[in-house]
JSON list of C-alpha atoms in Angstrom, two decimals:
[
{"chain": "V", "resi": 1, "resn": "UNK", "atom": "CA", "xyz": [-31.01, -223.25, -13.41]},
{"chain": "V", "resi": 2, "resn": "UNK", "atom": "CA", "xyz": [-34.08, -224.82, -12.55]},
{"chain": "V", "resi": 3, "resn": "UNK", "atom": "CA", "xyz": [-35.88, -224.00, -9.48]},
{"chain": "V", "resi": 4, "resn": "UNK", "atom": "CA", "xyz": [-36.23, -225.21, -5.83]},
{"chain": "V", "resi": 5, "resn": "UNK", "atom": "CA", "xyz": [-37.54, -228.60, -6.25]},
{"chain": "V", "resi": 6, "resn": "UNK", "atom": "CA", "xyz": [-40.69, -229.68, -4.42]},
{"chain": "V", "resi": 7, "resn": "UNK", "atom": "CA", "xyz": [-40.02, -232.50, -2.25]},
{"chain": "V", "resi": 8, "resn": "UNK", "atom": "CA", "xyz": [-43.32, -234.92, -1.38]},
{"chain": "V", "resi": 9, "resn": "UNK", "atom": "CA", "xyz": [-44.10, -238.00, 0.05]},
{"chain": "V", "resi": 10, "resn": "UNK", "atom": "CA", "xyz": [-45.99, -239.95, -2.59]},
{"chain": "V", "resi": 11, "resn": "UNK", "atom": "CA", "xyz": [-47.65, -242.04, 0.42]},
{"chain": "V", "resi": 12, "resn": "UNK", "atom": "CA", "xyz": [-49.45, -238.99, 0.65]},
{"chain": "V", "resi": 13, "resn": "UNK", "atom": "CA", "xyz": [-50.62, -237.54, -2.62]},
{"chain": "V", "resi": 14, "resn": "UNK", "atom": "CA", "xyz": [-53.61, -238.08, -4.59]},
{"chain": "V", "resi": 15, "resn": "UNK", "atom": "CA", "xyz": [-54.13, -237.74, -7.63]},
{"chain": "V", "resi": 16, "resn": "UNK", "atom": "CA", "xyz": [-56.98, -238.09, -10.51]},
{"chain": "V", "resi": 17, "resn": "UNK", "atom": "CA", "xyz": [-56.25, -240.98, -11.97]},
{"chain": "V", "resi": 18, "resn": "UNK", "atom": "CA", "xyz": [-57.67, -243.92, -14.64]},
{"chain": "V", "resi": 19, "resn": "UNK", "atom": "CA", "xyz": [-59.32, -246.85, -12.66]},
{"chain": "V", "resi": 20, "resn": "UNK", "atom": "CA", "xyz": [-56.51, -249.36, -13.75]},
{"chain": "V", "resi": 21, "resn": "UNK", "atom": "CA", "xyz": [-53.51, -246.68, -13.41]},
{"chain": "V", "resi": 22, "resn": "UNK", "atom": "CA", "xyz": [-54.95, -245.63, -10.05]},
{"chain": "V", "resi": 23, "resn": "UNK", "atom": "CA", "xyz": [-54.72, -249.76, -8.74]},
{"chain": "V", "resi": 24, "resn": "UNK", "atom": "CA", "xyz": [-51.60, -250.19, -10.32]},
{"chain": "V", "resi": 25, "resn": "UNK", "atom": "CA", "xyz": [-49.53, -247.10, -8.74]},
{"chain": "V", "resi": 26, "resn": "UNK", "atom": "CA", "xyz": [-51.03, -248.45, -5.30]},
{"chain": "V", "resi": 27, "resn": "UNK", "atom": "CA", "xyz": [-50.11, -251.99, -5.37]},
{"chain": "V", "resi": 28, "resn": "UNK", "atom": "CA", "xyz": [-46.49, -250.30, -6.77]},
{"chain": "V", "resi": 29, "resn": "UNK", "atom": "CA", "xyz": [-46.09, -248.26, -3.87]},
{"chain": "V", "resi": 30, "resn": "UNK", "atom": "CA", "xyz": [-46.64, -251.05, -1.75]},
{"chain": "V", "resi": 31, "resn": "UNK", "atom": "CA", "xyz": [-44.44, -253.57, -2.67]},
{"chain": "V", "resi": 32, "resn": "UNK", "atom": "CA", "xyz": [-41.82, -250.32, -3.13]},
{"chain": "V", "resi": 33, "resn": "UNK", "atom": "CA", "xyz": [-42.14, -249.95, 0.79]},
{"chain": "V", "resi": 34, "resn": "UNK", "atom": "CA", "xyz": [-42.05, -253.36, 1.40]},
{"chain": "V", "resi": 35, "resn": "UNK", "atom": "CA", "xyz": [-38.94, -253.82, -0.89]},
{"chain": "V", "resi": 36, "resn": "UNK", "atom": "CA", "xyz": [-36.84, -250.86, 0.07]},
{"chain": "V", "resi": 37, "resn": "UNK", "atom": "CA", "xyz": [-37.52, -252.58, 4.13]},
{"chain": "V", "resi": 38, "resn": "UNK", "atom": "CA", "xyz": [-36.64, -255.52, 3.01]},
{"chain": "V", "resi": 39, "resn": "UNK", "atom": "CA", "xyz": [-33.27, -255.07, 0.69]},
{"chain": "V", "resi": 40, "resn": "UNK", "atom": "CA", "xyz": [-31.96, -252.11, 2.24]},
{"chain": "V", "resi": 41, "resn": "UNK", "atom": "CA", "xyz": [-28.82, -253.81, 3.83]},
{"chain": "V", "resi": 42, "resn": "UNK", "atom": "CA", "xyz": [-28.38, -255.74, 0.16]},
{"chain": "V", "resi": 43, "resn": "UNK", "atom": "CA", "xyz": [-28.44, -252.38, -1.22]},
{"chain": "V", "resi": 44, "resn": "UNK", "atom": "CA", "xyz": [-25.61, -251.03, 1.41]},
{"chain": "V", "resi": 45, "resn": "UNK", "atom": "CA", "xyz": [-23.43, -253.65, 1.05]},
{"chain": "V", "resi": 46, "resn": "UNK", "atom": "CA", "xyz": [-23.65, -253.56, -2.82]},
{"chain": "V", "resi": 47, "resn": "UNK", "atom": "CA", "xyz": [-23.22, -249.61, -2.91]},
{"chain": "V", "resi": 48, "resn": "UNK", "atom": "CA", "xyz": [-20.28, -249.83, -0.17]},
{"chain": "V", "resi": 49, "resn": "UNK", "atom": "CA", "xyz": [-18.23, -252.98, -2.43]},
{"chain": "V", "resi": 50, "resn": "UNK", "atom": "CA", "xyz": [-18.70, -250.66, -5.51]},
{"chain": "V", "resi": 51, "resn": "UNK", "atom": "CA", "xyz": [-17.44, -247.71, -3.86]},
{"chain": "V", "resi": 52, "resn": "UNK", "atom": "CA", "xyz": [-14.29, -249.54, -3.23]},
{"chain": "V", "resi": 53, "resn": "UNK", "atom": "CA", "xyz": [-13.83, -251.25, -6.76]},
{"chain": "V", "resi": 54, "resn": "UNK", "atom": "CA", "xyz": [-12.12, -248.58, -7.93]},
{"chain": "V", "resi": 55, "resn": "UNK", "atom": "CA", "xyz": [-14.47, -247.80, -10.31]},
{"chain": "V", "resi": 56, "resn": "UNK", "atom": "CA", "xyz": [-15.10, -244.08, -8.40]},
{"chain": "V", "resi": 57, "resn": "UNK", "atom": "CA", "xyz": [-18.78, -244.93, -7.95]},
{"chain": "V", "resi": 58, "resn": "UNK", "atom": "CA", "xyz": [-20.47, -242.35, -5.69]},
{"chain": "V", "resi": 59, "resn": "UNK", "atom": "CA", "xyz": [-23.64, -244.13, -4.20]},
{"chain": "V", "resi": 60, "resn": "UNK", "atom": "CA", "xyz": [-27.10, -242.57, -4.78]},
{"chain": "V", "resi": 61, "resn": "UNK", "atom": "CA", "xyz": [-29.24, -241.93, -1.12]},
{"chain": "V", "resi": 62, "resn": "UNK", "atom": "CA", "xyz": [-31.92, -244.05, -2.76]},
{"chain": "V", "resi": 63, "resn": "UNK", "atom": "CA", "xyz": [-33.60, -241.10, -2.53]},
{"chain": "V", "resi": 64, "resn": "UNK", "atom": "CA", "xyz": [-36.90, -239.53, -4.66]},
{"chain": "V", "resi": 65, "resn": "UNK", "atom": "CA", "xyz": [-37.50, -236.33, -5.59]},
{"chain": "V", "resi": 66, "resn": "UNK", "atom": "CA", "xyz": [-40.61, -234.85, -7.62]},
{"chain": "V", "resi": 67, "resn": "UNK", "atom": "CA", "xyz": [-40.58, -231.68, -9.23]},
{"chain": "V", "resi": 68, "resn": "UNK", "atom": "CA", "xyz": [-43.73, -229.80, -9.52]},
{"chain": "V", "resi": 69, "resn": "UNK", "atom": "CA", "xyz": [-45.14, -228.77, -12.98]},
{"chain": "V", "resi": 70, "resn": "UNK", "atom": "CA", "xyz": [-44.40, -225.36, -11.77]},
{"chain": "V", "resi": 71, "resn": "UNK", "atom": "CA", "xyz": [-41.04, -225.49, -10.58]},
{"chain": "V", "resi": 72, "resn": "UNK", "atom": "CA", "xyz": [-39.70, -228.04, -13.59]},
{"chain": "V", "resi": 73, "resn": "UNK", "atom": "CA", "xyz": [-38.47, -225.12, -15.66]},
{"chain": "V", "resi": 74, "resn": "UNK", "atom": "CA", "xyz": [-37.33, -225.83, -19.11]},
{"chain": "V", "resi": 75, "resn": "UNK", "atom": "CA", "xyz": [-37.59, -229.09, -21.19]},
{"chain": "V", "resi": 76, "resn": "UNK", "atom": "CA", "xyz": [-34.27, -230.50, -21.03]},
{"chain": "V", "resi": 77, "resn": "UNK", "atom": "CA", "xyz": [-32.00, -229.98, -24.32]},
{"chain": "V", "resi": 78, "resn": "UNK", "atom": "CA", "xyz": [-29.18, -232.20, -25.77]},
{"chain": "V", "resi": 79, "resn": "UNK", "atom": "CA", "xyz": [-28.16, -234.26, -28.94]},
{"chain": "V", "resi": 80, "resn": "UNK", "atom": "CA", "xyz": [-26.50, -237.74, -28.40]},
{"chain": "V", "resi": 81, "resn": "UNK", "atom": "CA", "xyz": [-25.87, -240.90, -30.70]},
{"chain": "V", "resi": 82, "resn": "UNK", "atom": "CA", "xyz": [-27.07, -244.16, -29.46]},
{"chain": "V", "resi": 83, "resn": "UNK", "atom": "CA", "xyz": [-24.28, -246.77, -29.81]},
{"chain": "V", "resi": 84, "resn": "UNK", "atom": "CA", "xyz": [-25.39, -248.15, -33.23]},
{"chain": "V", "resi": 85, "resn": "UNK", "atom": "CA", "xyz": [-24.59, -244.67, -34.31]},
{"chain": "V", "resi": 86, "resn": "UNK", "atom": "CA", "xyz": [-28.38, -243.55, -34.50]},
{"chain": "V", "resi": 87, "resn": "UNK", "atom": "CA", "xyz": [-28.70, -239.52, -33.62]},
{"chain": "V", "resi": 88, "resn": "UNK", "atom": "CA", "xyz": [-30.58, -238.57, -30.42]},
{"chain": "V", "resi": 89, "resn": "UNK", "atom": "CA", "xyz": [-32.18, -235.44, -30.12]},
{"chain": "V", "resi": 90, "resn": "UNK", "atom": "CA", "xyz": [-33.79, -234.63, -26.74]},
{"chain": "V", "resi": 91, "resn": "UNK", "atom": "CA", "xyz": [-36.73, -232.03, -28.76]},
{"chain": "V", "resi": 92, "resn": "UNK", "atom": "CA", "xyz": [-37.61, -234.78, -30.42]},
{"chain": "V", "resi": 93, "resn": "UNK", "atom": "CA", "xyz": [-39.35, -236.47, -27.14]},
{"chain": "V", "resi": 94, "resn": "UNK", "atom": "CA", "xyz": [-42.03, -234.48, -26.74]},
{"chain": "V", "resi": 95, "resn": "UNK", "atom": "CA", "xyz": [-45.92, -236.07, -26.60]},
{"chain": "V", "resi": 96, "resn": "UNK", "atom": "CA", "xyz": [-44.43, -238.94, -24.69]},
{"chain": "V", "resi": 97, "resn": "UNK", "atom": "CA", "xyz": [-43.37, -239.61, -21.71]},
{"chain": "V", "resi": 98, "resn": "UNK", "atom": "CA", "xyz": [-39.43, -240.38, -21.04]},
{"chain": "V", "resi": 99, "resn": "UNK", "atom": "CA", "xyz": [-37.16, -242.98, -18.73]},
{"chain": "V", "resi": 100, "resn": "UNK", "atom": "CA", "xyz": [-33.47, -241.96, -18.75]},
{"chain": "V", "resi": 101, "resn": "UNK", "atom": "CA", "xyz": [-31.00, -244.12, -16.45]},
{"chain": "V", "resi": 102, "resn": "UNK", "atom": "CA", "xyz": [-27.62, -243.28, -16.29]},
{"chain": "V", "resi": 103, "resn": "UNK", "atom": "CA", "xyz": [-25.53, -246.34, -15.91]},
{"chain": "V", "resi": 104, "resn": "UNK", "atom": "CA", "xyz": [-22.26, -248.34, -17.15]},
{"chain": "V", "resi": 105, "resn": "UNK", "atom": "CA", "xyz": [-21.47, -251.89, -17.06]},
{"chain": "V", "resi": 106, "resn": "UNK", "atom": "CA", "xyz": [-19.64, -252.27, -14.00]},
{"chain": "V", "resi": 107, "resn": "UNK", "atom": "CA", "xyz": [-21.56, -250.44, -11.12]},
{"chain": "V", "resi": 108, "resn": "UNK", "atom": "CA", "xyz": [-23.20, -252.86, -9.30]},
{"chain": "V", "resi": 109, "resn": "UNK", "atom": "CA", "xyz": [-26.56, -251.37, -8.61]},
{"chain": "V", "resi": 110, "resn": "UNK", "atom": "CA", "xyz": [-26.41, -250.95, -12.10]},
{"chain": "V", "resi": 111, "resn": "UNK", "atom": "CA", "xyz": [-27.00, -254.70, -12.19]},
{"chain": "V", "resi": 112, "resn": "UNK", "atom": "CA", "xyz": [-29.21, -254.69, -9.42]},
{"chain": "V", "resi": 113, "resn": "UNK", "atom": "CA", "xyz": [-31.83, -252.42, -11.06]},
{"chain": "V", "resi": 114, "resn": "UNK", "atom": "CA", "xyz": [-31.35, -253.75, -14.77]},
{"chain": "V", "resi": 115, "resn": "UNK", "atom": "CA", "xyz": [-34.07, -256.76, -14.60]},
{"chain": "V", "resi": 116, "resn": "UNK", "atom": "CA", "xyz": [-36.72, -254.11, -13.30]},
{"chain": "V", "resi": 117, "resn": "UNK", "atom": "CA", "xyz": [-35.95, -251.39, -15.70]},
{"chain": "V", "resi": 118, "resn": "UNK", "atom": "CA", "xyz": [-36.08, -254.16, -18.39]},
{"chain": "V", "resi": 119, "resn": "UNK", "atom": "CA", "xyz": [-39.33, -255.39, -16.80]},
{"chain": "V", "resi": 120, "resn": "UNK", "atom": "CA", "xyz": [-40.30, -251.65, -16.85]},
{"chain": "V", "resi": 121, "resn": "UNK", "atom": "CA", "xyz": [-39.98, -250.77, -20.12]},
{"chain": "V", "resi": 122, "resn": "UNK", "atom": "CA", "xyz": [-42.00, -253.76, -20.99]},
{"chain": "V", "resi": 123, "resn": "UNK", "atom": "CA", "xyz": [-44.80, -253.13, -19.28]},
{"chain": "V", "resi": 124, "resn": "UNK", "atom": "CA", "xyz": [-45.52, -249.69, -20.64]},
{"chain": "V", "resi": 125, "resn": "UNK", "atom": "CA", "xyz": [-44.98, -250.46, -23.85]},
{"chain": "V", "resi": 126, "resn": "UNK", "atom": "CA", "xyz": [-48.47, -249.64, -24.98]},
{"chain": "V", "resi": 127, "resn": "UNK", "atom": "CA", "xyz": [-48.55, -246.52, -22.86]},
{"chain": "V", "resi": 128, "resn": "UNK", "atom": "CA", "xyz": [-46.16, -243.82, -24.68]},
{"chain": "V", "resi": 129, "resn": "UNK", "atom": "CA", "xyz": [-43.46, -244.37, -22.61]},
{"chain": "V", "resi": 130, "resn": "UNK", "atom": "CA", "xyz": [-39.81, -244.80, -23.61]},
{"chain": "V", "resi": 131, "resn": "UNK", "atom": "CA", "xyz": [-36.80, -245.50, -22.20]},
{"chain": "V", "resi": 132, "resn": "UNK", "atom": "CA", "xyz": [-33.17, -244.46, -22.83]},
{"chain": "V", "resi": 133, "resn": "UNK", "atom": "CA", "xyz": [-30.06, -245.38, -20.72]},
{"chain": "V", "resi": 134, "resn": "UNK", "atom": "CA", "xyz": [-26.64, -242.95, -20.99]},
{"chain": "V", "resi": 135, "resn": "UNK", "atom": "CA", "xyz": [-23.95, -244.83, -20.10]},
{"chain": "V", "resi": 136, "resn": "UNK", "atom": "CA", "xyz": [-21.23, -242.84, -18.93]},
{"chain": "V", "resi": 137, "resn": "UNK", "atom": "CA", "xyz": [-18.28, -245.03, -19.33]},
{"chain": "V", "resi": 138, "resn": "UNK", "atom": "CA", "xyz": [-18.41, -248.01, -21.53]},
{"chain": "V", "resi": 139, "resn": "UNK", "atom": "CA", "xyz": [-17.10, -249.22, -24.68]},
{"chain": "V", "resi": 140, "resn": "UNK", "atom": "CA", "xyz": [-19.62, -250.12, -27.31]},
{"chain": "V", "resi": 141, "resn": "UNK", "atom": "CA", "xyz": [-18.75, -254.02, -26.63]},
{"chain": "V", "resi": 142, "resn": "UNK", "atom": "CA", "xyz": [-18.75, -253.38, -23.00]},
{"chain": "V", "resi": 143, "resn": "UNK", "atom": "CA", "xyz": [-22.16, -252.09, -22.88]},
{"chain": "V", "resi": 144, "resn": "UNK", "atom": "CA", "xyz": [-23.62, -254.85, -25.28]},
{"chain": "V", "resi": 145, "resn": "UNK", "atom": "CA", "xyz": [-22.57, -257.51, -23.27]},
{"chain": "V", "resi": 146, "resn": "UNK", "atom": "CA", "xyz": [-24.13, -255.57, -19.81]},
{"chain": "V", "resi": 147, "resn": "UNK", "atom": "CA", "xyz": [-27.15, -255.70, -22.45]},
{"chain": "V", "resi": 148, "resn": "UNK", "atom": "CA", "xyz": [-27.49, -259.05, -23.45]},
{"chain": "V", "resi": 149, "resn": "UNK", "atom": "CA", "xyz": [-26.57, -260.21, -20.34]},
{"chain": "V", "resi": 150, "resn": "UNK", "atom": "CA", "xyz": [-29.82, -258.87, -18.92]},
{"chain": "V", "resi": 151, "resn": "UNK", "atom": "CA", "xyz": [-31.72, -258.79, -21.83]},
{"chain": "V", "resi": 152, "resn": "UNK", "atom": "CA", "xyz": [-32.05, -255.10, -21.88]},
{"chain": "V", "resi": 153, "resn": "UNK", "atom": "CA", "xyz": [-34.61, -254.28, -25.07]},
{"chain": "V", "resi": 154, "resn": "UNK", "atom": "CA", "xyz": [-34.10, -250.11, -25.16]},
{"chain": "V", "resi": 155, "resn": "UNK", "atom": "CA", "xyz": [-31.52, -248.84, -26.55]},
{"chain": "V", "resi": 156, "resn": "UNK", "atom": "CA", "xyz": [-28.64, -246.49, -24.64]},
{"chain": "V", "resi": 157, "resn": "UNK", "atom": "CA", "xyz": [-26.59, -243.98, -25.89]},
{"chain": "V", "resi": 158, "resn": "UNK", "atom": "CA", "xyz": [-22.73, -243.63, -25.23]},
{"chain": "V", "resi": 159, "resn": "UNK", "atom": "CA", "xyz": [-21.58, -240.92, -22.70]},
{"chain": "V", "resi": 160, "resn": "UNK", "atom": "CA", "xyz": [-18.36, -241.06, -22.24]},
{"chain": "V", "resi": 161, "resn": "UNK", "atom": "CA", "xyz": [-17.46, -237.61, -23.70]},
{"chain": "V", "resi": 162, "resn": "UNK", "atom": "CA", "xyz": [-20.24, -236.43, -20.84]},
{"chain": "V", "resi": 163, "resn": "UNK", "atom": "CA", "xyz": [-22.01, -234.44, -23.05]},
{"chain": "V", "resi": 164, "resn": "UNK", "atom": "CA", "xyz": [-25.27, -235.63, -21.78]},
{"chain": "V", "resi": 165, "resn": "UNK", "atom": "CA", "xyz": [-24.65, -235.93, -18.47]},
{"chain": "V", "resi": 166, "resn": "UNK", "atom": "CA", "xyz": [-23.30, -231.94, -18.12]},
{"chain": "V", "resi": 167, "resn": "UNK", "atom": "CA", "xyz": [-26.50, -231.13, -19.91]},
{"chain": "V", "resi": 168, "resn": "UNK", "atom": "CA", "xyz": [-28.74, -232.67, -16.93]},
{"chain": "V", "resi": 169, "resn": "UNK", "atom": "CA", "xyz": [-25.82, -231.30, -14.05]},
{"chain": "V", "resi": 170, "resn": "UNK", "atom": "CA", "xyz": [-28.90, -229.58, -12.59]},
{"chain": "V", "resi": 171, "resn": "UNK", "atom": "CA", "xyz": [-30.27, -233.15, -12.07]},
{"chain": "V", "resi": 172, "resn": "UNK", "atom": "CA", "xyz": [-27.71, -235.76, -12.12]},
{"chain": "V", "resi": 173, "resn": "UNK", "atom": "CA", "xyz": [-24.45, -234.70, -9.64]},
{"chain": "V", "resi": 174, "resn": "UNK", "atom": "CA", "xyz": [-21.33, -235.86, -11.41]},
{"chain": "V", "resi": 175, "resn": "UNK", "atom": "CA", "xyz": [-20.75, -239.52, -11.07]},
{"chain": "V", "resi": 176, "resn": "UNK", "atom": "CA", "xyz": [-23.70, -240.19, -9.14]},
{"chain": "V", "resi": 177, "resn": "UNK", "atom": "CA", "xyz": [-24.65, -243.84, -10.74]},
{"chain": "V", "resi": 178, "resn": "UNK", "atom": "CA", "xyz": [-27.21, -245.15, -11.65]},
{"chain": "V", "resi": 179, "resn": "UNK", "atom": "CA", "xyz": [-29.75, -242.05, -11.57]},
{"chain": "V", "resi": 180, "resn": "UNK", "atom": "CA", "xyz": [-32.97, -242.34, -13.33]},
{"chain": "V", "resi": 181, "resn": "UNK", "atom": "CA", "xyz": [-35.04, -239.38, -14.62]},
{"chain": "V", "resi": 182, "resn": "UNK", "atom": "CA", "xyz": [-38.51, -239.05, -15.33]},
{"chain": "V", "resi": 183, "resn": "UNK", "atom": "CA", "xyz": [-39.59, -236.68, -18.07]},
{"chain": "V", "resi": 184, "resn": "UNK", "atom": "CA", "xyz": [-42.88, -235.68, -18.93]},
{"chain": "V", "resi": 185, "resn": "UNK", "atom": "CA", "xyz": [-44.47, -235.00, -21.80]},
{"chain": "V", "resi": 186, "resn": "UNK", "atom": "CA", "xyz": [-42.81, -231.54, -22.56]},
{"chain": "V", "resi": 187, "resn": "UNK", "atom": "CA", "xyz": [-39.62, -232.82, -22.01]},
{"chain": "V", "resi": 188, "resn": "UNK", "atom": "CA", "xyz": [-39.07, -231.37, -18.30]},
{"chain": "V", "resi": 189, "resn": "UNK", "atom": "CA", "xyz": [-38.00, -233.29, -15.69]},
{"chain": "V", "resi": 190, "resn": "UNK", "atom": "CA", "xyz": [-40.83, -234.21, -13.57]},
{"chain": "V", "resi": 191, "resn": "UNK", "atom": "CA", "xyz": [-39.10, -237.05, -10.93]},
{"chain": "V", "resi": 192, "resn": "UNK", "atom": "CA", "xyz": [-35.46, -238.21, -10.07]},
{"chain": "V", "resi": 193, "resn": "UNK", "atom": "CA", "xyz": [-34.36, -240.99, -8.40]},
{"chain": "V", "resi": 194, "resn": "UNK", "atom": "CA", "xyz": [-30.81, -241.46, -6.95]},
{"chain": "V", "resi": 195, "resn": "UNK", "atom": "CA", "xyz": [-29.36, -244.81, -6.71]},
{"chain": "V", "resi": 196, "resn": "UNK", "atom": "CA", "xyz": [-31.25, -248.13, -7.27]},
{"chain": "V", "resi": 197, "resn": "UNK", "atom": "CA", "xyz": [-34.94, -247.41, -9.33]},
{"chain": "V", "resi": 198, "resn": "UNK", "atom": "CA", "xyz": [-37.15, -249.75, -7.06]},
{"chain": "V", "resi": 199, "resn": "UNK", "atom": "CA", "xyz": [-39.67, -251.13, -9.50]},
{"chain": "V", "resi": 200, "resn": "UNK", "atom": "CA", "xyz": [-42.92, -249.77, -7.52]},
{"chain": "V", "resi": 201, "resn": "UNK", "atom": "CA", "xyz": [-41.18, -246.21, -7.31]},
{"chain": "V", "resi": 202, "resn": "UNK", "atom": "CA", "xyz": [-40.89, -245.53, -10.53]},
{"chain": "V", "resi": 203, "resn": "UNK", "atom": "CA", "xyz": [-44.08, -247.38, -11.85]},
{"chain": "V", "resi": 204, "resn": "UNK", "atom": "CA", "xyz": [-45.84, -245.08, -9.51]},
{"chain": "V", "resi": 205, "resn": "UNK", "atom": "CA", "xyz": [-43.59, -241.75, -11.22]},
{"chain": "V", "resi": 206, "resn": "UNK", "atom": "CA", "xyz": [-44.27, -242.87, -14.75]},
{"chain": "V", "resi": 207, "resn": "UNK", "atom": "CA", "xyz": [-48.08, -243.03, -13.65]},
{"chain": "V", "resi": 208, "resn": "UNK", "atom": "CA", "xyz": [-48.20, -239.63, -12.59]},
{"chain": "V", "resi": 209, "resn": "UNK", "atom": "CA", "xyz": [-46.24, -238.58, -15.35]},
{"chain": "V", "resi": 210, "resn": "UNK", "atom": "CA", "xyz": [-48.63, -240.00, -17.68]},
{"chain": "V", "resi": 211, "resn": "UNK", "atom": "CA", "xyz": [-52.12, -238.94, -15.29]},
{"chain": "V", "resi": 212, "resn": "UNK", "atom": "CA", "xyz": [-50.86, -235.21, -15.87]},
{"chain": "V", "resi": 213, "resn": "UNK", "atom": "CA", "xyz": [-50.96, -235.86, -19.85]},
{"chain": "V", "resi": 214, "resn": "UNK", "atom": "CA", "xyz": [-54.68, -237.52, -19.07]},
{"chain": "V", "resi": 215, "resn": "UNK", "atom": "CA", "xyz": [-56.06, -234.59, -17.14]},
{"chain": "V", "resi": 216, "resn": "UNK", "atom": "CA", "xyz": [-54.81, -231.75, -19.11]}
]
């Protein structure tokens, strides 16, 4: 079990940081504000209709938690196979920083946050970051479609066994979709958010993620 997580406000830390990191996790955290003000009542009304599609979706708080390097305990451990069949092996992540949202094709935040993770994933491309979604419920056409439909260009492995998913219990409570982990370069989990990833959220998490690798 890991231990008490470290809750902070990330309008209030500072950390060392690279010049064009640095600008880029403040404009992030601005726009996050300004878009969590802004699309909170979307976000309501999408979480309440998909609790009552009887697809059993539990809604996330929207709520962001960081775990200190201290308190992150051990690197998380689990073997998977992406869709096309391709093994996943969560030791094998290390020296890079990892993305990992659970989703499945029919939770509507799920949609909602699919563009930005998309956009996401682009945009730290060059930075030794990847991303992996586990989807916990879909068939392998199911989740293509969700895929092409939104042009999603990482690749996600199928959960529906819940192998993965009881291997991160300590960080993703059961049915609790979409959640969206942050892992540093060790393999521990360093942030978690619950329910919708708003874009300048977790550009801001990767960021320090990736500043920790920098100042070590």
């Amino acid at each position: 079990m890991v231990s008490e997580p470290l809750l902070r406000n990330r309008m209030n830390v500072s950390r060392p940081a690279r010049a064009g990191r640095a600008a880029r996790a403040a404009a992030g955290l601005l726009a996050g504000a300004l878009a969590l003000t802004a699309c909170s009542s979307e976000n309501d009304e999408l979480a309440q209709r998909a609790s009552n599609d009887g697809t059993n979706y539990v809604a996330g708080d929207g709520s962001v938690q960081e775990f200190d390097e201290s308190d992150r305990g051990e690197p998380v451990a689990f073997e998977s196979e992406l869709f096309d069949g391709t093994a996943v092996d969560a030791s094998q992540w290390r020296d890079e920083v990892t993305v990992v949202n659970f989703w499945y094709a029919a939770c509507a935040p799920c949609r909602v946050e699919a563009p930005d993770l998309q956009a996401m994933h682009e945009e730290f491309s060059e930075d030794e970051v990847q991303f992996y979604g586990v989807n916990t419920r879909d068939t392998e056409a199911t989740a293509q479609a969700f895929e092409r439909t939104f042009d999603i260009g990482y690749p996600s492995m199928e959960d529906r066994g819940g192998e993965v998913m009881l291997a991160m219990t300590d960080y993703v409570p059961p049915s609790a979709v979409p959640t969206t982990l942050v892992l540093d370069r060790e393999g521990r989990v360093s942030a978690r958010i619950l329910g919708i990833a708003e874009p300048g959220t977790l550009r801001a998490l990767i960021d320090t993620a990736l500043e920790e690798s920098d100042s070590a």
